[in-house]
Coordinates of C-alpha atoms in Angstrom, one line a residue:
M1 CA 109.4 78.1 51.2
T2 CA 111.8 80.9 50.3
T3 CA 111.8 83.5 53.0
F4 CA 111.6 87.2 52.2
S5 CA 115.2 87.9 53.3
D6 CA 116.5 84.9 51.3
S7 CA 114.7 86.1 48.2
L8 CA 116.1 89.6 48.6
A9 CA 119.6 88.3 48.9
K10 CA 119.3 86.8 45.4
N11 CA 118.4 90.2 44.0
D12 CA 117.2 88.5 40.8
G13 CA 114.0 90.5 40.1
R14 CA 111.8 87.7 41.4
T15 CA 111.0 89.0 44.9
T16 CA 107.3 89.8 44.6
L17 CA 105.3 91.6 47.4
V18 CA 101.6 92.1 47.3
E19 CA 100.1 94.8 49.5
L20 CA 97.0 94.2 51.7
V21 CA 95.3 97.2 53.2
P22 CA 93.4 96.3 56.5
W23 CA 89.8 97.5 57.0
A24 CA 88.1 99.4 59.8
G25 CA 86.9 96.5 62.0
P26 CA 87.9 93.4 63.9
L27 CA 89.5 90.3 62.3
Q28 CA 86.4 88.2 62.7
D29 CA 83.9 90.4 60.8
E30 CA 82.7 90.0 57.2
A31 CA 85.5 92.2 55.7
G32 CA 88.0 90.3 57.8
E33 CA 86.9 87.0 56.4
R34 CA 87.2 88.3 52.8
H35 CA 90.7 89.6 53.5
R36 CA 91.8 86.4 55.1
Q37 CA 90.5 84.4 52.2
T38 CA 92.4 86.7 49.8
A39 CA 95.5 86.3 51.9
R40 CA 95.1 82.6 52.0
E41 CA 95.0 82.4 48.2
L42 CA 97.8 84.8 47.6
S43 CA 100.0 83.0 50.2
A44 CA 99.5 79.7 48.3
D45 CA 100.9 81.2 45.1
P46 CA 104.6 80.3 44.8
R47 CA 105.3 83.4 42.6
I48 CA 104.5 85.7 45.6
T49 CA 107.3 86.0 48.1
A50 CA 105.4 87.8 50.9
L51 CA 102.3 89.8 51.6
T52 CA 102.7 93.3 53.1
V53 CA 100.2 94.8 55.5
T54 CA 99.9 98.6 55.8
D55 CA 99.7 100.6 58.9
N56 CA 96.8 103.1 58.8
A57 CA 97.8 104.0 55.2
G58 CA 96.9 107.5 54.1
G59 CA 96.3 108.5 57.8
F60 CA 93.0 106.5 57.9
V61 CA 92.3 104.3 61.0
R62 CA 92.3 100.6 60.2
L63 CA 93.0 97.3 61.9
G64 CA 96.6 97.1 63.1
P65 CA 99.0 95.4 60.7
H66 CA 100.4 93.0 63.3
T67 CA 96.9 91.4 63.8
L68 CA 96.4 90.6 60.1
G69 CA 100.0 89.7 59.8
Q70 CA 99.8 87.2 62.6
A71 CA 96.7 85.6 60.9
I72 CA 98.6 85.4 57.6
Q73 CA 101.6 83.8 59.3
A74 CA 99.3 81.2 60.9
M75 CA 98.2 80.2 57.4
G76 CA 101.9 79.6 56.5
G77 CA 102.4 82.9 54.6
E78 CA 105.4 85.2 54.7
V79 CA 104.6 88.7 55.9
V80 CA 106.1 92.2 55.8
V81 CA 104.6 94.4 58.5
H82 CA 104.5 98.2 58.0
L83 CA 105.4 100.3 61.0
A84 CA 104.5 104.0 60.9
C85 CA 105.7 106.6 63.5
R86 CA 102.6 108.7 63.0
D87 CA 100.5 107.2 65.8
R88 CA 103.0 105.9 68.3
S89 CA 105.5 107.3 70.7
R90 CA 108.9 105.6 70.8
A91 CA 107.8 103.7 73.9
A92 CA 104.8 102.4 72.1
L93 CA 107.0 101.5 69.1
Q94 CA 109.4 99.6 71.3
S95 CA 106.5 97.6 72.8
T96 CA 105.3 96.9 69.3
L97 CA 108.7 95.6 68.4
Y98 CA 108.8 93.3 71.4
G99 CA 105.4 91.9 70.3
L100 CA 106.5 91.5 66.7
A101 CA 109.6 89.7 67.7
S102 CA 107.7 87.4 70.0
E103 CA 105.3 86.5 67.2
G104 CA 108.1 85.9 64.6
L105 CA 107.0 88.9 62.5
T106 CA 110.4 90.2 61.8
N107 CA 110.0 91.5 58.3
T108 CA 109.3 95.2 58.6
L109 CA 108.9 98.4 56.5
A110 CA 109.8 101.5 58.6
L111 CA 107.9 104.6 57.7
S112 CA 107.3 108.0 59.1
G113 CA 103.7 107.7 57.9
D114 CA 101.1 110.0 56.3
Y115 CA 99.6 112.8 58.3
P116 CA 96.4 111.7 60.2
K117 CA 93.1 112.2 58.3
E118 CA 90.6 111.0 60.9
G119 CA 90.1 109.6 64.4
F120 CA 87.4 109.0 67.1
R121 CA 85.3 112.2 67.4
G122 CA 87.7 114.2 65.4
R123 CA 91.1 114.0 63.8
S124 CA 93.8 112.1 65.7
R125 CA 96.8 114.0 66.9
A126 CA 100.0 113.2 65.1
V127 CA 102.7 111.8 67.3
F128 CA 105.9 111.6 65.3
D129 CA 108.0 111.3 68.5
I130 CA 110.7 109.8 66.2
D131 CA 110.9 109.5 62.4
S132 CA 111.7 106.6 60.1
V133 CA 115.4 107.0 60.6
G134 CA 115.0 106.8 64.4
L135 CA 112.7 103.7 63.9
I136 CA 115.3 102.0 61.8
S137 CA 117.9 102.6 64.5
M138 CA 115.5 101.2 67.0
L139 CA 114.8 98.1 64.9
R140 CA 118.5 97.5 64.4
D141 CA 119.1 97.8 68.2
A142 CA 116.3 95.4 68.9
G143 CA 117.7 92.9 66.5
E144 CA 121.0 93.0 68.3
R145 CA 119.2 92.0 71.5
G146 CA 116.8 89.5 70.1
P147 CA 115.5 88.1 66.8
R148 CA 117.0 90.0 63.9
F149 CA 114.6 92.2 61.9
T150 CA 114.8 92.6 58.1
I151 CA 114.4 96.3 57.9
G152 CA 112.8 97.9 54.8
C153 CA 112.5 101.6 54.2
A154 CA 111.0 103.9 51.5
I155 CA 112.4 106.3 48.9
N156 CA 110.5 108.7 46.6
P157 CA 112.6 109.2 43.4
F158 CA 109.7 110.8 41.6
K159 CA 110.2 114.3 42.9
A160 CA 110.1 117.0 40.2
A161 CA 111.9 119.8 42.1
E162 CA 115.6 119.5 42.8
A163 CA 115.1 120.7 46.4
D164 CA 112.7 117.8 47.0
L165 CA 114.5 115.1 45.0
V166 CA 118.1 115.3 46.2
P167 CA 117.2 115.3 50.0
Q168 CA 115.3 112.0 49.3
Y169 CA 118.6 110.4 48.3
L170 CA 120.5 111.9 51.1
K171 CA 117.9 110.5 53.6
L172 CA 118.1 107.1 52.0
A173 CA 121.8 107.1 52.5
M174 CA 121.2 107.9 56.2
K175 CA 118.6 105.2 56.5
V176 CA 121.1 102.7 55.1
R177 CA 123.7 103.8 57.6
A178 CA 121.1 103.5 60.4
G179 CA 120.5 99.9 59.4
A180 CA 118.0 99.6 56.5
D181 CA 118.4 96.3 54.6
M182 CA 116.3 97.2 51.6
A183 CA 114.2 100.1 50.1
I184 CA 110.9 100.3 48.3
T185 CA 110.0 103.2 46.0
Q186 CA 106.9 105.3 46.2
V187 CA 104.4 104.8 43.5
G188 CA 105.3 106.4 40.2
Y189 CA 104.7 106.1 36.5
D190 CA 108.0 107.0 34.9
A191 CA 110.9 104.6 34.3
R192 CA 113.6 107.2 34.4
P193 CA 113.5 107.8 38.1
W194 CA 113.6 104.0 38.6
S195 CA 116.8 103.9 36.5
E196 CA 118.3 106.9 38.3
L197 CA 117.7 105.2 41.7
L198 CA 119.5 102.0 40.5
Q199 CA 122.4 104.1 39.1
W200 CA 122.7 106.0 42.4
N201 CA 122.6 102.7 44.4
A202 CA 125.4 101.4 42.3
T203 CA 127.6 104.2 43.5
Q204 CA 127.0 103.4 47.1
G205 CA 129.5 100.6 47.6
P206 CA 127.6 97.3 47.6
G207 CA 124.2 99.1 47.8
I208 CA 121.1 97.5 49.1
P209 CA 118.3 95.5 47.3
L210 CA 115.7 97.9 45.8
M211 CA 112.1 97.2 45.0
A212 CA 109.7 99.3 42.8
S213 CA 106.1 99.9 43.6
V214 CA 103.5 99.1 41.0
Y215 CA 100.0 100.4 41.8
I216 CA 97.2 99.1 39.5
L217 CA 95.4 102.0 38.0
T218 CA 91.7 102.6 37.5
K219 CA 90.0 105.8 36.3
G220 CA 89.1 106.7 39.9
V221 CA 92.6 106.0 41.2
A222 CA 94.2 108.0 38.4
K223 CA 92.0 111.0 39.3
V224 CA 92.9 110.7 42.9
F225 CA 96.7 110.6 42.1
H226 CA 96.3 113.4 39.6
R227 CA 94.8 115.8 42.1
D228 CA 97.6 114.9 44.6
G229 CA 95.1 113.0 46.7
V230 CA 97.8 110.7 48.1
P231 CA 100.9 112.5 49.5
G232 CA 104.0 111.9 47.4
I233 CA 102.3 110.4 44.4
R234 CA 102.1 112.4 41.1
L235 CA 100.2 111.5 38.0
T236 CA 100.6 113.6 34.8
D237 CA 97.9 115.1 32.6
E238 CA 99.0 112.7 29.8
L239 CA 98.6 109.6 31.9
L240 CA 95.2 110.8 33.3
A241 CA 94.0 111.3 29.7
W242 CA 95.1 107.8 28.8
A243 CA 93.4 106.3 31.8
E244 CA 90.1 108.0 31.0
E245 CA 90.4 106.8 27.4
Q246 CA 90.9 103.2 28.5
A247 CA 88.0 103.5 31.1
A248 CA 85.6 104.2 28.2
A249 CA 85.9 100.5 27.1
D250 CA 83.2 98.0 28.0
D251 CA 85.4 96.5 30.8
K252 CA 86.1 100.1 32.1
G253 CA 89.7 99.7 31.1
R254 CA 90.5 96.8 33.4
A255 CA 92.4 94.7 30.8
A256 CA 94.4 97.7 29.8
F257 CA 95.2 98.7 33.4
L258 CA 96.3 95.1 34.2
E259 CA 98.5 95.0 31.1
F260 CA 100.0 98.3 32.1
A261 CA 100.9 97.0 35.5
A262 CA 102.3 93.8 34.0
K263 CA 104.6 95.9 31.7
Q264 CA 105.8 97.8 34.8
V265 CA 106.6 94.6 36.6
A266 CA 108.5 93.3 33.5
V267 CA 110.5 96.5 33.3
V268 CA 111.3 96.4 37.0
R269 CA 112.7 92.9 36.6
G270 CA 114.7 93.8 33.5
M271 CA 116.2 97.0 34.9
G272 CA 117.8 95.2 37.9
F273 CA 115.5 95.7 40.8
A274 CA 115.2 92.9 43.4
G275 CA 111.5 92.8 42.5
A276 CA 108.1 94.5 42.4
Y277 CA 105.8 95.6 45.2
I278 CA 102.2 95.3 43.8
A279 CA 99.3 97.2 45.2
G280 CA 95.7 98.2 44.3
Q281 CA 94.4 94.8 43.3
R282 CA 90.7 94.0 43.7
N283 CA 91.1 90.3 43.7
V284 CA 93.5 87.4 43.5
T285 CA 92.8 86.9 39.8
E286 CA 94.2 90.3 38.9
I287 CA 97.6 89.4 40.5
D288 CA 97.7 86.1 38.7
K289 CA 97.1 87.9 35.3
I290 CA 99.7 90.5 36.0
L291 CA 102.4 88.0 36.9
A292 CA 101.6 85.8 34.0
M293 CA 101.8 88.7 31.5
A294 CA 104.9 90.0 33.1
D295 CA 106.6 86.7 32.4
E296 CA 105.7 87.0 28.8
F297 CA 106.8 90.6 28.5
E298 CA 110.1 90.3 30.4
S299 CA 112.4 89.3 27.6
D300 CA 111.5 92.4 25.6
W301 CA 111.4 94.9 28.6
Q302 CA 113.3 97.7 26.9
A303 CA 110.6 97.9 24.2
L304 CA 108.1 98.6 26.9
L305 CA 109.8 101.6 28.3
P306 CA 107.8 104.2 26.2
D307 CA 104.5 102.5 27.2
I308 CA 105.0 103.0 30.9
S309 CA 106.9 106.3 31.0
F310 CA 104.9 109.4 31.7
A311 CA 107.4 112.0 32.8
E312 CA 106.4 115.1 34.6
P313 CA 107.2 118.1 32.4
G314 CA 110.3 120.0 33.6
A315 CA 111.2 117.4 36.3
Q316 CA 114.7 117.6 37.6
R317 CA 116.9 114.6 36.9
L318 CA 120.0 113.3 38.8
Y319 CA 121.6 111.8 35.8
Q320 CA 121.8 112.6 32.1
P321 CA 119.8 110.2 29.8
G322 CA 121.3 107.0 28.6
D323 CA 121.2 105.3 25.2
L324 CA 117.4 105.1 25.7
P325 CA 115.7 108.3 26.9
Q326 CA 113.8 106.5 29.6
L327 CA 117.0 105.2 31.2
A328 CA 119.8 107.1 33.0
S329 CA 123.4 107.2 32.2
D330 CA 126.2 107.3 34.8
Q331 CA 126.8 111.1 34.1
P332 CA 125.3 113.4 36.7
T333 CA 123.2 116.4 35.5
K334 CA 124.3 119.9 36.2
P335 CA 122.7 121.4 39.4
T336 CA 120.4 124.3 39.0
K337 CA 121.4 127.8 40.0
T338 CA 121.6 128.5 43.7
R339 CA 119.1 130.9 45.3
R340 CA 120.0 133.9 47.4
V341 CA 119.6 132.9 51.0
P342 CA 117.6 135.1 53.5
L343 CA 119.5 137.7 55.5
K344 CA 118.2 136.1 58.7
Y345 CA 119.8 132.8 57.9
R346 CA 123.2 134.4 57.1
V347 CA 123.1 136.2 60.4
N348 CA 122.2 132.9 62.2
R349 CA 125.2 131.2 60.7
I350 CA 127.5 134.0 62.0
V351 CA 126.0 133.8 65.5
H352 CA 126.3 130.0 65.4
D353 CA 130.0 130.1 64.4
V354 CA 130.7 132.7 67.1
A355 CA 128.7 131.3 70.1
F356 CA 127.3 127.8 69.4
A357 CA 130.1 126.0 67.5
P358 CA 131.7 123.7 70.1
E359 CA 135.2 124.7 69.0
S360 CA 134.5 128.5 69.3
R361 CA 135.7 130.7 72.1
G362 CA 132.1 131.9 72.6
F363 CA 131.0 128.4 73.3
D364 CA 133.5 128.0 76.1
V365 CA 132.5 131.4 77.6
A366 CA 128.7 130.5 77.4
R367 CA 129.3 127.2 79.0
G368 CA 131.0 128.9 82.0
V369 CA 128.2 131.5 82.2
Y370 CA 125.4 128.9 82.1
G371 CA 127.2 126.7 84.6
R372 CA 127.3 129.6 87.1
L373 CA 123.6 130.4 86.3
E374 CA 122.6 126.9 87.1
S375 CA 124.6 126.8 90.3
A376 CA 122.9 130.0 91.4
H377 CA 119.5 128.8 90.4
L378 CA 119.0 131.7 88.0
M379 CA 118.1 129.7 84.8
W380 CA 114.5 131.1 84.7
P381 CA 115.4 134.6 83.5
A382 CA 117.9 133.1 81.0
H383 CA 115.3 130.7 79.7
V384 CA 112.8 133.6 79.3
L385 CA 115.4 135.6 77.4
E386 CA 116.1 132.6 75.1
Q387 CA 112.4 132.2 74.3
A388 CA 112.0 135.9 73.7
V389 CA 114.5 135.5 70.9
K390 CA 113.5 132.1 69.5
I391 CA 109.7 132.2 69.5
P392 CA 109.3 135.2 67.2
M393 CA 112.3 134.2 65.0
F394 CA 111.7 130.4 64.7
D395 CA 108.3 129.6 66.1
C396 CA 110.2 127.7 68.8
Q397 CA 108.1 125.1 70.7
D398 CA 110.5 124.9 73.7
C399 CA 111.5 121.3 73.2
G400 CA 114.7 121.7 75.0
D401 CA 116.7 119.6 72.5
C402 CA 117.1 122.2 69.7
S403 CA 117.7 121.1 66.1
L404 CA 117.8 124.6 64.5
P405 CA 121.4 124.1 63.3
D406 CA 120.5 120.7 61.9
I407 CA 117.9 122.1 59.5
A408 CA 119.4 125.4 58.4
Y409 CA 117.8 127.3 61.3
Q410 CA 114.2 126.1 61.1
C411 CA 112.3 124.6 64.0
P412 CA 111.3 121.0 63.2
E413 CA 108.3 121.3 65.6
G414 CA 107.1 124.8 64.6
A415 CA 107.7 124.5 60.9
C416 CA 107.4 120.8 60.1
A417 CA 104.1 119.0 60.6
K418 CA 105.8 115.7 61.2
N419 CA 108.8 116.8 63.3
Q420 CA 111.2 115.4 60.7
R421 CA 114.7 115.9 62.1
N422 CA 116.6 113.5 59.8
G423 CA 115.6 114.6 56.3
P424 CA 112.3 114.9 54.5
C425 CA 109.3 112.6 54.4
G426 CA 108.1 111.6 51.0
G427 CA 104.9 113.7 50.9
S428 CA 106.2 117.1 49.7
L429 CA 105.3 118.6 46.3
N430 CA 107.4 121.2 44.7
G431 CA 108.8 122.3 48.0
E432 CA 105.4 122.4 49.7
C433 CA 104.4 120.2 52.7
E434 CA 101.6 117.7 52.3
V435 CA 99.9 119.7 55.1
P436 CA 98.5 122.8 53.4
G437 CA 100.1 126.1 54.3
K438 CA 103.5 124.8 55.1
R439 CA 106.7 124.7 53.1
C440 CA 109.0 121.7 53.4
V441 CA 111.7 122.6 55.9
W442 CA 114.2 120.2 54.1
A443 CA 113.6 121.8 50.7
N444 CA 114.3 125.1 52.4
A445 CA 117.4 123.7 54.1
Y446 CA 118.7 122.4 50.8
D447 CA 118.3 125.7 49.1
R448 CA 119.9 127.6 52.0
L449 CA 122.9 125.3 52.3
R450 CA 123.7 125.0 48.5
P451 CA 125.5 128.4 48.3
Y452 CA 127.8 127.3 51.1
G453 CA 128.6 123.9 49.5
E454 CA 127.0 122.1 52.4
A455 CA 123.7 120.8 50.8
M456 CA 125.1 117.4 49.8
T457 CA 126.5 116.7 53.3
M458 CA 123.6 118.1 55.4
L459 CA 122.7 114.6 56.5
D460 CA 126.2 113.2 56.9
R461 CA 125.8 112.9 60.7
E462 CA 124.3 110.7 63.4
P463 CA 120.5 110.4 63.5
V464 CA 118.8 112.9 65.8
L465 CA 116.5 111.5 68.3
Q466 CA 115.3 114.3 70.6
D467 CA 115.2 113.7 74.3
N468 CA 111.7 114.6 75.6
A469 CA 113.0 114.8 79.2
L470 CA 114.5 118.1 78.2
R471 CA 111.1 119.6 77.1
G472 CA 110.4 123.0 78.7
S473 CA 114.0 123.5 79.7
S474 CA 116.6 125.9 78.2
A475 CA 117.9 124.4 74.9
W476 CA 120.8 126.8 75.1
A477 CA 121.8 125.5 78.5
N478 CA 121.4 121.9 77.3
T479 CA 123.7 122.6 74.4
F480 CA 126.4 124.4 76.4
M481 CA 126.2 121.9 79.3
G482 CA 126.3 118.8 77.1
R483 CA 122.8 117.4 77.7
D484 CA 121.2 117.4 74.2
H485 CA 121.5 115.2 71.2
Y486 CA 124.7 116.9 70.0
A487 CA 126.5 115.6 73.1
H488 CA 124.9 112.1 72.7
N489 CA 125.9 111.8 69.1
T490 CA 129.4 113.1 69.8
E491 CA 129.8 110.4 72.5
G492 CA 128.7 107.8 69.9
E493 CA 131.3 109.0 67.4
D494 CA 134.0 108.8 70.0
S495 CA 133.2 105.4 71.3

């Protein structure tokens, strides 16, 4: 049997993943038996490289992925286990990795995770102790000490706004530097972003294997995607109208929807992806039909591009169109006009350069002052003063390991629902967070840094993993005295 990693290495379009979504219940119940039978049949299909098992997808509580993954592995199937940071601290994630390594479940997809939707007697509290970049770093480190993990990550190339789109690519580059072996796209229904991702990947040295997500539509699924019911997935008015038209048929559009998915798979193969990640199937027969039709369509994949491309009106593009409008050329598009940055941000930059930049005279002076304050046990009034400034200005949460300079002077705990310190998650929409009432801090950061020529390099640094031992202490003191993540990352660069 070809392993997932071996199939990826071929990068020939034939790596096929099929997603399984666990249920709310134990492995032995009726739903569990149905899922295991489905997994057994899919695993026996030589066209399918591996089954993937989601981790509380959408923020809904389900059976843990490692449990179903272990059952699939016992059947002789290849498994990719999703790992989300939403519900686990880094210690819990480390314990999970030890368990996965012990069970031989070393194919992983590292995700930040959707915001929680439910929980026992109320909504669960989001954890997000680390993000997907931190998890990738942890997986790489664990692989150096034990069995090596094949580390997958996610990328959403379907963003319509420039401030959402470009940071997705910057974060993907950071994920690759952190140790990601491959990437899977978010669900989308437009070939041009797929083509742009492949073009971008070709500029990144050898690049990494890329897979494209294909989610089988129904009328109901189309409606959910259209109303932004799943963070990060967009479905246009035009595609919704098509789906509703197909659903009026006697079979409720099932044949048309399966053919649409098969065309997507054929295009994915033809464009140069490592393969397709298929989700949304109701039974094994649907997967069989999709793969059989994809084989028939593949030789004429370019002719299928108009059939599967439903571009969002006004969507920003990274590259100019190629010979076919659904494909990208190698010529970048012109960036949009920069926005005027807030006065508060401009003042913060000046203060940082004068007092917080390590090479500044002010930093040396402050280090001496804080050293004397600590020796005299007078940090309490200094900490109170710090909070009197930072709470009203930044909604500071007193984490003690401040990332304000990393995110254009926005607090990742006060302003970001997921505490994303290494670039955006995939859930934003036109600059707005998936959690209502919040704007994406990374879209803001991109807009603020562009006038200074720093937007494209804002993630050209070591990943930030905050030290929770510093919580409740003075972040200023920790910066000046070399105890926060800046000192740790500088040591890593020097070693």
